Amino acid sequence: MGKKGKKEMETSKETFDPLPVETKAPATVVLLLNSQEEDVLVKACEAIYTFAEKGNENKVSLFEVGALEPLCKIISHSNNLVRRNAIMALGSMSTNGEVKNALKKLDVIPSLIEKLSNEEDVVVHEFSTLCLASLSVDYVSMAQIFESNGLPPVIQLLSSSDPDVQKNSLEIIFNLVQDYKSRQAVHEFGGMVPLLELLKSDFPVIQQLVLKVLQNLTMDLETRNTFRQEQGFEKLLEILSNQDFSDLHSDVLLIVANCLCNSETIHSLAEDGGLAKVMDFILLPSVPEIHSNAIKCISRSAQSCELLHEHGVEKVLVELLSVENVDVNISTCHAVAAMSLHQASKDTFRDLGGVAKLVESMSSESLHLKEAASAALSNLTHDKNNSMTVFEVGGHTLLIKQLSCSCPKTVANSASTLCNMAEQVKIRRGIWSHGVMEALVEPLKSTDSQILLNSLQCLALLACDSEARVEFQSAGGLPPLVDLLRSHHKDVLARACLAVVGIAIDEFPAVEMYKLGALELLEEINLSVNRRNKFSKLATTALLKSNLSVKYSLTGHLASTDIITHGFYDAGKETWPS
Ligand SMILES: *[C@@H]1O[C@H](CO)[C@@H](O)[C@H](O)[C@H]1NC(C)=O
Ligand SMILES: *[C@@H]1O[C@H](CO)[C@@H](O)[C@H](O)[C@H]1NC(C)=O
Ligand SMILES: *[C@@H]1O[C@H](CO)[C@@H](O)[C@H](O)[C@H]1NC(C)=O
Ligand SMILES: *[C@@H]1O[C@H](CO)[C@@H](O)[C@H](O)[C@H]1NC(C)=O
Ligand SMILES: *[C@@H]1O[C@H](CO)[C@@H](O)[C@H](O)[C@H]1NC(C)=O
Ligand SMILES: *[C@@H]1O[C@H](CO)[C@@H](O)[C@H](O)[C@H]1NC(C)=O
């Protein structure tokens, strides 16, 4: 480990003559583990430890000749020295995967936890925590450690004077806190204080482990509160302002991001100047990983307050959009999307050229970047001026292309952006002349409900223009649209009905929908209490209007607005089609 040489082991050399086990086969030494004599046990265990330390193959061969089961018993021997050498041997062997898997089945966890008590010496602590650290990677063992009340003594050992014990204990805790029950427990058993204390460790590996544990712990609200009460944030800021710790900055920022999840924390941070420090830090030029994690802080906090706007964060984000690193670009897009909940930020992004940069990203090779940029655009275009800007820089052509993208979220976001834009008549005309009606046909065949919802809404809006309706029909859009009348998704169905209403304005597409069985489907919908909706009746009326012959025979009358054309004939009274 890091900055320090291996701890002096108090071996038994001076008390006992070494057994010449080095020359013997492991099997012979393992046989000695059955001895009743304590001297023999001490030497046998020591020999096994030395042999195991030489490499993985040795660990496996010791396991194969049956060293594991006797060692598991001897670790609870009444003689201190026997116990100590046995746990060293077992601990060393447990770092091998194959040995660990066998050890899992031997129910050794309770006796390992016993070894963590204050009465045992530091070497016993080191190797029993090593053993538990190996085992705790496994989900079942992890649960067993928790249920055998392993956490309190492990938390105690965080304050051990020995860095190896500290490191092993941190590893156990890191493995355990993947489960929320343990996250709660670490904080209930007073783990926060010793954890924060270890941030000052001289060993980078220990500091890194603490940060990883804190990343998991601060996902819970209650634990975050304790973290705050114990001045956790101040300690993180100290690390951020220390260039000697730049290797830790990226991990620190992930914890900061977790802490910025609740508005309460943000406000108290803003008051004591902590937030300004974080923002200053984000502004510093740095490596991409740090940037990405810093941007996560912005995304997290953007939801809860406008303080970031006051700190001029938009300018930073727009600059970061031009960084030649795709991960930075992606996290910046997320932050922009989150920030754009505030009207003031929406305007600022546009004024600083951010909207145009996002449009540029839509022609990236990276699917993830396109997804993130389209999400940001879909949020930003809830504003008319932003919609106009997207249109002016030609964003609509790129968005229309994305309707056939392989990433479902990008398709849904693009449809939603186009929909926002299409609310303005001037833009609607512009969009329509770029083949959007044809491009909308594929998404209507999707099984993704968000894609369906957004493209149906887009369709309903664009169908206001008669040329658009004609184009939709010639592009083969009617069969998938009618098919959606079979949907059991309430909102999809309602929007499909609405789109039918819009398109049935013209007789030609209305008759085609009728021939595709739309009327029967609408009748089915009308008969189902769950599927009926306010647009299904409108859709029926709209369709009937297109074929007056049918309407007349079904309802027995025509309205004064129904114009009889040459195709009309009296087919006689009929019942509803079934
Ligand atoms: C805990 O944090 C690590 C990063 O340190 C992360 O990879 C892991 O997913 C987190 N665990 C949970 C349960 O969120
Ligand atoms: C990030 O986005 C900017 C502007 O949109 C672009 O110029 C740059 O090439 C992108 N970087 C990558 C790696 O895609
Ligand atoms: C976009 O805005 C909506 C609210 O209008 C919000 O719920 C959502 O989180 C925002 N998207 C992102 C990616 O932040
Ligand atoms: C938005 O656009 C309108 C019309 O072009 C303009 O009058 C208005 O000032 C703009 N709003 C902002 C906040 O820029
Ligand atoms: C809908 O169903 C009801 C019976 O549930 C019926 O009275 C009504 O005429 C139907 N209307 C349409 C437009 O299908
Ligand atoms: C109207 O419906 C009738 C009965 O289904 C059908 O024979 C006729 O062709 C339809 N009219 C038009 C114009 O499609």
Coordinates of N, CA, C and O in Angstrom, one line a residue, residues 302-442:
A302 N -29.6 22.2 -10.5 CA -30.5 23.1 -11.3 C -31.9 22.9 -11.0 O -32.7 23.9 -11.1
Q303 N -32.3 21.7 -10.7 CA -33.7 21.4 -10.5 C -34.3 22.3 -9.3 O -35.5 22.6 -9.3
S304 N -33.5 22.5 -8.3 CA -34.1 23.1 -7.1 C -34.0 24.6 -7.0 O -34.7 25.2 -6.2
C305 N -33.2 25.3 -7.7 CA -33.2 26.7 -7.4 C -32.5 27.5 -8.6 O -32.0 27.0 -9.5
E306 N -32.6 28.8 -8.5 CA -32.1 29.7 -9.5 C -30.8 30.3 -9.2 O -30.3 31.2 -9.9
L307 N -30.2 29.8 -8.1 CA -29.0 30.3 -7.6 C -27.9 30.2 -8.7 O -27.0 31.1 -8.8
L308 N -28.0 29.1 -9.5 CA -26.9 28.9 -10.5 C -27.0 30.0 -11.5 O -26.0 30.5 -12.0
H309 N -28.2 30.4 -11.9 CA -28.4 31.5 -12.8 C -27.7 32.7 -12.3 O -26.9 33.4 -13.0
E310 N -27.9 33.0 -11.0 CA -27.3 34.2 -10.4 C -25.7 34.1 -10.5 O -25.0 35.0 -10.5
H311 N -25.2 32.8 -10.5 CA -23.8 32.6 -10.5 C -23.3 32.6 -11.9 O -22.1 32.3 -12.2
G312 N -24.1 32.9 -12.9 CA -23.7 33.0 -14.3 C -23.2 31.7 -14.9 O -22.3 31.6 -15.7
V313 N -23.9 30.6 -14.5 CA -23.4 29.3 -14.9 C -23.7 29.0 -16.4 O -22.9 28.3 -17.1
E314 N -24.7 29.7 -17.0 CA -25.0 29.4 -18.4 C -23.8 29.7 -19.3 O -23.5 28.9 -20.2
K315 N -23.0 30.8 -19.0 CA -21.9 31.1 -19.8 C -20.8 30.0 -19.8 O -20.3 29.6 -20.8
V316 N -20.6 29.4 -18.6 CA -19.7 28.3 -18.5 C -20.2 27.1 -19.3 O -19.4 26.5 -20.0
L317 N -21.4 26.8 -19.2 CA -22.0 25.7 -19.9 C -21.8 25.9 -21.4 O -21.4 24.9 -22.1
V318 N -22.1 27.1 -21.9 CA -22.0 27.3 -23.3 C -20.6 27.1 -23.8 O -20.3 26.5 -24.8
E319 N -19.6 27.5 -23.0 CA -18.2 27.3 -23.3 C -17.9 25.9 -23.3 O -17.2 25.4 -24.2
L320 N -18.4 25.1 -22.3 CA -18.1 23.7 -22.2 C -18.7 22.9 -23.4 O -18.2 21.8 -23.8
L321 N -19.7 23.5 -24.1 CA -20.3 22.8 -25.2 C -19.3 22.7 -26.4 O -19.5 21.9 -27.3
S322 N -18.3 23.6 -26.3 CA -17.4 23.5 -27.4 C -16.1 22.8 -27.1 O -15.2 22.7 -27.9
V323 N -16.0 22.2 -25.9 CA -14.9 21.4 -25.6 C -14.8 20.2 -26.4 O -15.8 19.6 -26.7
E324 N -13.6 19.9 -26.9 CA -13.4 18.7 -27.8 C -13.4 17.4 -27.0 O -12.5 16.6 -27.1
N325 N -14.4 17.2 -26.2 CA -14.5 15.9 -25.5 C -16.0 15.5 -25.4 O -16.8 16.3 -24.9
V326 N -16.3 14.3 -26.0 CA -17.7 14.0 -26.1 C -18.4 13.8 -24.8 O -19.6 14.1 -24.6
D327 N -17.7 13.3 -23.8 CA -18.3 13.1 -22.5 C -18.7 14.4 -21.8 O -19.7 14.6 -21.2
V328 N -17.8 15.4 -22.0 CA -18.1 16.7 -21.4 C -19.3 17.3 -22.2 O -20.2 17.8 -21.6
N329 N -19.3 17.1 -23.5 CA -20.4 17.6 -24.3 C -21.7 17.0 -23.8 O -22.7 17.7 -23.6
I330 N -21.7 15.7 -23.5 CA -22.9 15.0 -23.1 C -23.4 15.5 -21.7 O -24.5 15.9 -21.5
S331 N -22.4 15.6 -20.8 CA -22.9 16.0 -19.5 C -23.3 17.5 -19.5 O -24.3 17.9 -18.8
T332 N -22.7 18.3 -20.3 CA -23.2 19.7 -20.5 C -24.6 19.7 -21.0 O -25.4 20.5 -20.5
C333 N -24.9 18.9 -22.0 CA -26.3 18.9 -22.5 C -27.3 18.6 -21.4 O -28.3 19.2 -21.3
H334 N -26.9 17.6 -20.5 CA -27.8 17.2 -19.4 C -28.0 18.4 -18.5 O -29.2 18.7 -18.1
A335 N -26.9 19.1 -18.2 CA -27.0 20.3 -17.4 C -27.9 21.4 -18.0 O -28.7 22.0 -17.3
V336 N -27.7 21.6 -19.3 CA -28.5 22.6 -20.0 C -30.0 22.3 -19.9 O -30.8 23.1 -19.6
A337 N -30.3 21.0 -20.2 CA -31.7 20.5 -20.1 C -32.3 20.8 -18.8 O -33.4 21.3 -18.6
A338 N -31.5 20.5 -17.7 CA -32.0 20.7 -16.4 C -32.2 22.2 -16.1 O -33.2 22.6 -15.5
M339 N -31.2 23.0 -16.5 CA -31.2 24.4 -16.2 C -32.4 25.1 -16.9 O -32.9 26.2 -16.5
S340 N -32.8 24.5 -18.1 CA -33.7 25.2 -18.9 C -35.1 25.2 -18.4 O -36.1 25.6 -19.0
L341 N -35.3 24.7 -17.2 CA -36.6 24.8 -16.5 C -36.8 26.3 -16.1 O -38.0 26.7 -16.0
H342 N -35.8 27.1 -16.0 CA -36.0 28.5 -15.7 C -36.0 29.3 -16.9 O -35.1 29.2 -17.8
Q343 N -37.0 30.2 -17.0 CA -37.2 31.0 -18.2 C -35.9 31.9 -18.4 O -35.4 32.0 -19.6
A344 N -35.4 32.4 -17.4 CA -34.2 33.3 -17.5 C -33.0 32.5 -18.2 O -32.3 33.1 -19.0
S345 N -32.9 31.3 -17.8 CA -31.8 30.5 -18.3 C -32.0 30.2 -19.8 O -31.1 30.2 -20.6
K346 N -33.3 29.9 -20.1 CA -33.7 29.7 -21.5 C -33.2 30.8 -22.4 O -32.6 30.6 -23.5
D347 N -33.5 32.0 -22.0 CA -33.1 33.2 -22.7 C -31.6 33.4 -22.8 O -31.0 33.7 -23.9
T348 N -30.9 33.2 -21.6 CA -29.5 33.3 -21.6 C -28.8 32.4 -22.5 O -27.9 32.7 -23.3
F349 N -29.2 31.1 -22.5 CA -28.6 30.1 -23.4 C -28.7 30.6 -24.9 O -27.7 30.5 -25.6
R350 N -29.9 31.1 -25.2 CA -30.0 31.6 -26.6 C -29.1 32.8 -26.9 O -28.4 32.8 -27.9
D351 N -29.1 33.7 -26.0 CA -28.3 34.9 -26.2 C -26.9 34.6 -26.4 O -26.1 35.3 -27.1
L352 N -26.4 33.6 -25.7 CA -25.0 33.3 -25.7 C -24.6 32.3 -26.8 O -23.5 31.8 -26.9
G353 N -25.6 31.9 -27.6 CA -25.3 31.0 -28.7 C -25.4 29.6 -28.4 O -25.0 28.7 -29.2
G354 N -25.9 29.3 -27.2 CA -25.9 27.9 -26.8 C -26.9 27.0 -27.6 O -26.7 25.8 -27.9
V355 N -28.0 27.6 -28.0 CA -29.1 26.9 -28.7 C -28.5 26.4 -30.1 O -28.6 25.3 -30.5
A356 N -27.8 27.4 -30.7 CA -27.2 27.0 -32.0 C -26.1 25.9 -31.8 O -26.0 25.0 -32.7
K357 N -25.4 25.9 -30.7 CA -24.4 24.9 -30.5 C -25.0 23.5 -30.3 O -24.5 22.5 -30.8
L358 N -26.1 23.5 -29.6 CA -26.8 22.2 -29.4 C -27.3 21.7 -30.7 O -27.2 20.5 -31.0
V359 N -27.8 22.6 -31.6 CA -28.2 22.1 -32.9 C -27.1 21.5 -33.7 O -27.2 20.4 -34.3
E360 N -25.9 22.1 -33.5 CA -24.7 21.6 -34.2 C -24.4 20.2 -33.7 O -24.0 19.3 -34.5
S361 N -24.6 20.0 -32.4 CA -24.3 18.6 -31.8 C -25.2 17.6 -32.4 O -24.9 16.4 -32.4
M362 N -26.4 18.0 -33.0 CA -27.3 17.0 -33.6 C -26.7 16.3 -34.8 O -27.3 15.3 -35.3
S363 N -25.6 16.9 -35.3 CA -25.0 16.1 -36.5 C -23.8 15.4 -36.0 O -23.0 14.9 -36.9
S364 N -23.6 15.2 -34.7 CA -22.5 14.4 -34.2 C -22.6 13.0 -34.6 O -23.7 12.5 -34.9
E365 N -21.5 12.3 -34.6 CA -21.4 10.8 -34.8 C -21.9 10.1 -33.6 O -22.4 8.9 -33.7
S366 N -21.8 10.7 -32.4 CA -22.1 10.0 -31.2 C -23.6 10.0 -30.9 O -24.3 11.0 -30.8
L367 N -24.1 8.8 -30.8 CA -25.5 8.6 -30.5 C -25.9 9.2 -29.2 O -27.0 9.8 -29.0
H368 N -25.0 9.0 -28.2 CA -25.3 9.5 -26.9 C -25.4 11.0 -26.8 O -26.2 11.6 -26.1
L369 N -24.4 11.6 -27.6 CA -24.5 13.1 -27.7 C -25.8 13.6 -28.3 O -26.4 14.5 -27.8
K370 N -26.2 12.9 -29.4 CA -27.4 13.3 -30.1 C -28.6 13.2 -29.1 O -29.5 14.0 -29.1
E371 N -28.6 12.1 -28.4 CA -29.7 11.9 -27.4 C -29.7 13.0 -26.4 O -30.8 13.6 -26.1
A372 N -28.6 13.4 -25.9 CA -28.5 14.4 -24.8 C -28.9 15.8 -25.4 O -29.6 16.5 -24.8
A373 N -28.3 16.0 -26.6 CA -28.6 17.4 -27.2 C -30.1 17.5 -27.6 O -30.7 18.6 -27.4
S374 N -30.7 16.4 -28.0 CA -32.1 16.5 -28.4 C -33.0 16.7 -27.2 O -34.0 17.3 -27.2
A375 N -32.5 16.1 -26.0 CA -33.3 16.3 -24.8 C -33.2 17.7 -24.4 O -34.2 18.3 -24.0
A376 N -32.0 18.3 -24.5 CA -31.9 19.7 -24.1 C -32.7 20.6 -25.1 O -33.4 21.5 -24.6
L377 N -32.7 20.3 -26.4 CA -33.5 21.1 -27.3 C -35.0 21.0 -27.0 O -35.7 22.0 -27.1
S378 N -35.4 19.8 -26.7 CA -36.8 19.6 -26.5 C -37.3 20.5 -25.2 O -38.4 21.0 -25.2
N379 N -36.4 20.6 -24.3 CA -36.8 21.5 -23.1 C -36.7 22.9 -23.5 O -37.5 23.7 -23.1
L380 N -35.6 23.3 -24.2 CA -35.4 24.7 -24.5 C -36.5 25.3 -25.4 O -36.8 26.5 -25.4
T381 N -37.1 24.4 -26.3 CA -38.0 24.9 -27.3 C -39.4 25.1 -26.7 O -40.4 25.3 -27.5
H382 N -39.6 24.9 -25.4 CA -40.8 25.3 -24.8 C -41.0 26.9 -24.8 O -41.9 27.4 -24.3
D383 N -40.0 27.5 -25.5 CA -39.9 28.9 -25.6 C -40.0 29.3 -27.1 O -39.2 28.7 -27.9
K384 N -40.8 30.2 -27.4 CA -41.1 30.6 -28.8 C -39.8 31.1 -29.5 O -39.5 30.7 -30.6
N385 N -39.1 32.0 -28.8 CA -37.9 32.5 -29.4 C -36.8 31.5 -29.6 O -36.1 31.5 -30.6
N386 N -36.7 30.5 -28.7 CA -35.7 29.4 -28.9 C -36.1 28.6 -30.1 O -35.3 28.1 -30.8
S387 N -37.5 28.3 -30.2 CA -37.9 27.5 -31.3 C -37.5 28.2 -32.6 O -37.1 27.6 -33.6
M388 N -37.7 29.5 -32.6 CA -37.4 30.3 -33.8 C -35.9 30.2 -34.1 O -35.5 30.0 -35.3
T389 N -35.1 30.3 -33.1 CA -33.6 30.2 -33.3 C -33.3 28.8 -33.9 O -32.5 28.7 -34.8
V390 N -33.8 27.7 -33.3 CA -33.5 26.4 -33.8 C -33.9 26.3 -35.3 O -33.1 25.8 -36.1
F391 N -35.0 26.9 -35.7 CA -35.5 27.0 -37.0 C -34.5 27.8 -37.9 O -34.1 27.3 -39.0
E392 N -34.1 28.9 -37.4 CA -33.3 29.8 -38.2 C -31.9 29.2 -38.5 O -31.3 29.4 -39.6
V393 N -31.4 28.4 -37.6 CA -30.1 27.8 -37.9 C -30.3 26.4 -38.5 O -29.3 25.6 -38.6
G394 N -31.5 26.1 -39.0 CA -31.7 24.9 -39.8 C -31.8 23.6 -38.9 O -31.7 22.5 -39.4
G395 N -32.1 23.8 -37.6 CA -32.3 22.6 -36.8 C -33.4 21.7 -37.2 O -33.2 20.5 -37.0
H396 N -34.4 22.2 -37.8 CA -35.5 21.3 -38.2 C -35.1 20.2 -39.2 O -35.5 19.1 -39.0
T397 N -34.2 20.5 -40.1 CA -33.8 19.5 -41.0 C -33.1 18.4 -40.3 O -33.3 17.2 -40.6
L398 N -32.2 18.7 -39.3 CA -31.5 17.7 -38.6 C -32.4 16.9 -37.7 O -32.3 15.7 -37.6
L399 N -33.4 17.6 -37.1 CA -34.3 16.9 -36.2 C -35.2 15.9 -37.0 O -35.5 14.8 -36.6
I400 N -35.6 16.4 -38.2 CA -36.4 15.5 -39.1 C -35.6 14.2 -39.4 O -36.2 13.1 -39.4
K401 N -34.4 14.4 -39.7 CA -33.5 13.2 -40.0 C -33.5 12.3 -38.8 O -33.4 11.0 -38.9
Q402 N -33.5 12.8 -37.6 CA -33.4 12.0 -36.4 C -34.6 11.2 -36.1 O -34.6 10.3 -35.3
L403 N -35.7 11.4 -36.8 CA -36.9 10.6 -36.6 C -36.7 9.2 -37.0 O -37.5 8.3 -36.7
S404 N -35.6 8.9 -37.8 CA -35.3 7.5 -38.1 C -34.1 7.1 -37.4 O -33.5 6.1 -37.8
C405 N -33.7 7.7 -36.4 CA -32.5 7.4 -35.6 C -32.7 6.0 -34.9 O -33.9 5.7 -34.6
S406 N -31.6 5.3 -34.6 CA -31.8 4.0 -33.9 C -32.0 4.2 -32.4 O -32.3 3.2 -31.8
C407 N -31.8 5.3 -31.9 CA -31.9 5.5 -30.5 C -33.3 6.0 -30.2 O -33.7 7.1 -30.6
P408 N -34.1 5.2 -29.5 CA -35.5 5.6 -29.2 C -35.7 7.0 -28.5 O -36.6 7.8 -28.9
K409 N -34.8 7.3 -27.6 CA -35.0 8.6 -26.9 C -34.7 9.8 -27.8 O -35.4 10.8 -27.7
T410 N -33.7 9.6 -28.7 CA -33.5 10.7 -29.7 C -34.7 10.9 -30.6 O -35.1 12.0 -30.9
V411 N -35.3 9.8 -31.0 CA -36.5 9.9 -31.8 C -37.6 10.7 -31.1 O -38.2 11.6 -31.6
A412 N -37.9 10.2 -29.8 CA -38.9 10.9 -29.0 C -38.6 12.3 -28.8 O -39.5 13.2 -28.9
N413 N -37.4 12.6 -28.4 CA -37.0 14.0 -28.2 C -37.1 14.9 -29.4 O -37.5 16.1 -29.4
S414 N -36.7 14.3 -30.6 CA -36.7 15.1 -31.8 C -38.2 15.4 -32.2 O -38.5 16.5 -32.6
A415 N -39.0 14.4 -32.0 CA -40.5 14.6 -32.3 C -41.0 15.7 -31.4 O -41.8 16.5 -31.9
S416 N -40.6 15.6 -30.2 CA -41.2 16.6 -29.2 C -40.7 18.0 -29.5 O -41.4 19.0 -29.4
T417 N -39.4 18.1 -29.9 CA -38.9 19.4 -30.3 C -39.6 20.0 -31.5 O -40.1 21.1 -31.6
L418 N -39.8 19.1 -32.5 CA -40.5 19.5 -33.8 C -41.9 20.0 -33.4 O -42.4 20.9 -34.0
C419 N -42.5 19.3 -32.5 CA -43.9 19.6 -32.0 C -43.9 21.0 -31.4 O -44.8 21.8 -31.7
N420 N -42.9 21.2 -30.5 CA -42.9 22.5 -29.9 C -42.7 23.6 -31.0 O -43.4 24.7 -30.9
M421 N -41.9 23.3 -32.0 CA -41.6 24.3 -33.0 C -42.9 24.5 -33.9 O -43.2 25.6 -34.3
A422 N -43.6 23.4 -34.1 CA -44.7 23.5 -35.1 C -45.9 24.3 -34.5 O -46.8 24.6 -35.3
E423 N -45.8 24.7 -33.3 CA -46.9 25.5 -32.7 C -46.9 26.9 -33.4 O -47.9 27.6 -33.4
Q424 N -45.8 27.3 -34.0 CA -45.8 28.6 -34.7 C -46.0 28.3 -36.1 O -45.3 27.6 -36.8
V425 N -47.0 29.0 -36.7 CA -47.4 28.8 -38.1 C -46.3 28.9 -39.0 O -46.1 28.1 -39.9
K426 N -45.5 30.0 -38.8 CA -44.4 30.3 -39.8 C -43.4 29.1 -39.8 O -43.0 28.6 -40.9
I427 N -43.1 28.5 -38.7 CA -42.2 27.4 -38.6 C -42.8 26.2 -39.2 O -42.2 25.4 -39.9
R428 N -44.1 26.0 -38.9 CA -44.9 24.8 -39.4 C -44.7 24.7 -40.9 O -44.4 23.6 -41.4
R429 N -44.9 25.8 -41.6 CA -44.8 25.7 -43.0 C -43.4 25.3 -43.4 O -43.2 24.5 -44.3
G430 N -42.4 25.9 -42.7 CA -41.0 25.6 -43.1 C -40.7 24.1 -42.8 O -40.0 23.5 -43.6
I431 N -41.2 23.6 -41.7 CA -40.9 22.2 -41.4 C -41.5 21.3 -42.4 O -40.9 20.3 -42.9
W432 N -42.7 21.6 -42.8 CA -43.5 20.7 -43.6 C -42.8 20.5 -45.0 O -42.8 19.4 -45.5
S433 N -42.2 21.6 -45.5 CA -41.5 21.5 -46.8 C -40.3 20.6 -46.8 O -39.6 20.4 -47.8
H434 N -39.9 20.1 -45.6 CA -38.7 19.3 -45.6 C -39.0 17.8 -45.3 O -38.1 17.1 -44.8
G435 N -40.1 17.4 -45.8 CA -40.4 15.9 -45.7 C -40.8 15.4 -44.4 O -40.6 14.2 -44.1
V436 N -41.2 16.2 -43.5 CA -41.5 15.7 -42.1 C -42.7 14.7 -42.1 O -42.6 13.8 -41.3
M437 N -43.7 14.9 -43.0 CA -44.8 14.0 -42.9 C -44.4 12.6 -43.3 O -44.8 11.6 -42.6
E438 N -43.5 12.5 -44.3 CA -43.0 11.1 -44.6 C -42.1 10.6 -43.5 O -42.2 9.4 -43.1
A439 N -41.3 11.5 -42.8 CA -40.5 11.0 -41.8 C -41.2 10.6 -40.5 O -40.7 9.8 -39.7
L440 N -42.5 11.0 -40.4 CA -43.3 10.7 -39.2 C -43.9 9.3 -39.3 O -44.4 8.7 -38.3
V441 N -43.9 8.7 -40.5 CA -44.5 7.4 -40.7 C -43.8 6.3 -39.9 O -44.5 5.5 -39.2
E442 N -42.5 6.3 -40.0 CA -41.8 5.2 -39.2 C -42.0 5.2 -37.7 O -42.3 4.2 -37.1

